[in-house]
Amino acid sequence: MPSMGLMTTLSLVESGLALMLWVVAFSTRGWSVWSAGPIDVSIGLFTYDAAGTVGDNPTSENPFLTTIALETNGGVLMFAAVGLLAMSVFKKNKLSSVVFMCAAFLSGIFIFAAIGYYKVNSSATINNQKVTGLSIGYSWYLAMISGVLIWSAPGALFAAMRRGEISFGGY
């Protein structure tokens, strides 16, 4: 079996992250995780509020941590999604792939931070205080998008398996 490449290793790490998020979600919310999405999971994970809800209701008692969780999760998801594209475009230049993926990760954080900045006048309130950053009401739509993006990392793994870079049990 050929040695596992750098991009395949990174994809494996991203797949592990995706699996971890879903395990945490299922253990804290049960079957409702399928409608919640990883955005909601990140809120519960980073704010220790697993009983929160997605929609027009606040999900955390700490608006700052909620915003950070959304921004960070957005960056990670974009990192995973672009990883599949990078593996296809830069097949022979691994360094370019890494640079491309890191740029996607950073741009994801800044893009989500910009969204949070322009949504600062959210109508959602927590403890009589306006939510700073991304409106909780928009997290449902982001959850649907991130639910698709987060599976790009496992997709990159399958692509690597087809190219013979990695195999599990002879498959």
XYZ file of C-alpha atoms in Angstrom:
171
model
C 0.000 0.000 0.000
C 1.419 3.429 -0.882
C 2.275 5.681 2.024
C -0.474 7.993 3.171
C 0.073 11.473 1.727
C -0.081 14.756 3.580
C -3.397 15.791 2.057
C -4.933 12.433 2.907
C -3.730 12.819 6.487
C -5.299 16.273 6.717
C -8.526 14.908 5.282
C -8.497 12.141 7.865
C -8.137 14.735 10.617
C -11.051 16.719 9.190
C -13.155 13.563 9.012
C -12.378 12.873 12.652
C -13.489 16.392 13.537
C -16.750 15.932 11.660
C -17.400 12.629 13.420
C -16.583 14.124 16.820
C -19.033 16.990 16.297
C -21.836 14.610 15.410
C -21.078 12.309 18.374
C -21.175 15.269 20.749
C -24.390 16.452 19.155
C -26.098 13.070 19.386
C -25.057 12.559 23.006
C -26.439 15.947 24.041
C -29.480 16.341 21.812
C -30.454 12.891 20.606
C -32.181 12.546 17.245
C -32.774 16.292 16.968
C -29.140 16.610 15.877
C -30.152 15.720 12.326
C -32.111 18.952 12.079
C -29.737 21.025 14.178
C -26.523 20.778 12.196
C -22.856 21.266 13.171
C -23.305 25.017 13.637
C -25.633 24.301 16.535
C -23.207 21.661 17.801
C -20.364 24.164 17.899
C -22.512 26.548 19.919
C -23.233 23.872 22.494
C -19.633 22.670 22.503
C -17.973 26.048 23.002
C -20.547 27.574 25.345
C -21.418 24.516 27.466
C -25.080 24.975 26.686
C -26.214 21.717 25.112
C -29.870 22.475 25.851
C -30.028 25.494 23.554
C -32.150 25.715 20.431
C -31.579 26.886 16.873
C -33.932 29.462 15.423
C -35.144 32.738 16.849
C -34.375 31.683 20.415
C -31.016 32.412 22.081
C -28.780 29.380 22.426
C -26.231 30.608 24.928
C -25.768 32.889 27.898
C -22.534 34.243 26.475
C -23.058 36.203 23.223
C -19.327 36.633 22.667
C -18.598 32.903 22.851
C -21.569 32.183 20.613
C -20.202 34.512 17.956
C -16.710 33.042 18.220
C -18.106 29.518 17.934
C -20.011 30.398 14.769
C -17.054 32.148 13.174
C -14.589 29.399 14.037
C -16.915 26.650 12.880
C -17.446 28.475 9.613
C -13.704 28.655 9.025
C -13.198 24.959 9.766
C -16.041 23.943 7.469
C -14.677 26.028 4.617
C -11.263 24.475 5.269
C -12.772 21.003 4.890
C -14.799 21.862 1.797
C -11.904 23.443 -0.095
C -9.693 20.507 0.880
C -11.467 18.309 -1.654
C -10.947 20.897 -4.382
C -7.295 21.361 -3.428
C -6.609 17.627 -3.652
C -8.021 17.610 -7.168
C -6.309 20.769 -8.437
C -2.853 20.410 -6.886
C -2.234 16.692 -7.355
C 1.537 17.001 -7.747
C 2.254 20.036 -5.597
C 1.423 19.237 -1.979
C 2.750 22.566 -0.676
C 0.329 24.499 -2.878
C -2.497 22.356 -1.546
C -1.603 23.140 2.062
C -1.294 26.879 1.354
C -4.601 26.853 -0.516
C -6.394 25.064 2.321
C -4.925 27.344 4.998
C -5.997 30.391 2.992
C -9.509 28.962 2.806
C -9.518 28.389 6.559
C -8.491 31.981 7.315
C -10.869 33.472 4.762
C -13.684 31.417 6.263
C -13.107 32.937 9.677
C -12.935 36.476 8.278
C -16.036 35.997 6.136
C -18.056 34.756 9.078
C -16.660 37.554 11.234
C -17.828 40.067 8.627
C -21.303 38.525 8.639
C -21.357 38.809 12.407
C -20.301 42.449 12.234
C -23.127 43.402 9.895
C -25.664 41.451 11.947
C -24.677 43.196 15.173
C -28.097 44.838 15.441
C -29.790 41.512 16.040
C -33.191 41.485 17.689
C -32.196 38.474 19.796
C -31.470 39.325 23.417
C -29.799 37.393 26.202
C -30.262 38.559 29.768
C -31.684 41.853 28.451
C -28.548 42.337 26.361
C -28.467 42.391 22.576
C -26.576 39.533 20.986
C -23.232 40.773 19.681
C -22.314 39.289 16.358
C -24.167 36.828 14.189
C -27.896 36.707 14.780
C -29.067 33.415 16.225
C -31.971 33.515 13.800
C -29.577 32.938 10.909
C -27.835 29.930 12.457
C -30.482 27.567 11.076
C -29.646 28.482 7.484
C -25.922 28.249 8.192
C -26.490 24.852 9.776
C -28.053 23.524 6.585
C -25.121 24.795 4.528
C -22.485 23.497 6.937
C -24.220 20.123 7.071
C -23.316 19.707 3.401
C -19.831 21.208 3.591
C -18.681 19.127 6.531
C -18.953 15.936 4.510
C -16.406 17.191 1.978
C -13.603 15.825 4.144
C -14.880 12.217 4.061
C -15.411 12.733 0.341
C -11.735 13.616 -0.001
C -10.863 10.405 1.824
C -12.859 8.306 -0.624
C -11.144 10.102 -3.505
C -7.760 9.282 -1.965
C -8.773 5.636 -1.591
C -9.725 5.471 -5.264
C -6.304 6.834 -6.199
C -4.672 4.156 -4.066
C -3.167 6.527 -1.502
C -4.867 4.786 1.379
C -6.817 1.596 1.963
C -8.713 0.030 4.826
C -8.662 -3.735 5.107
C -7.792 -4.212 1.456
C -10.713 -2.139 0.157
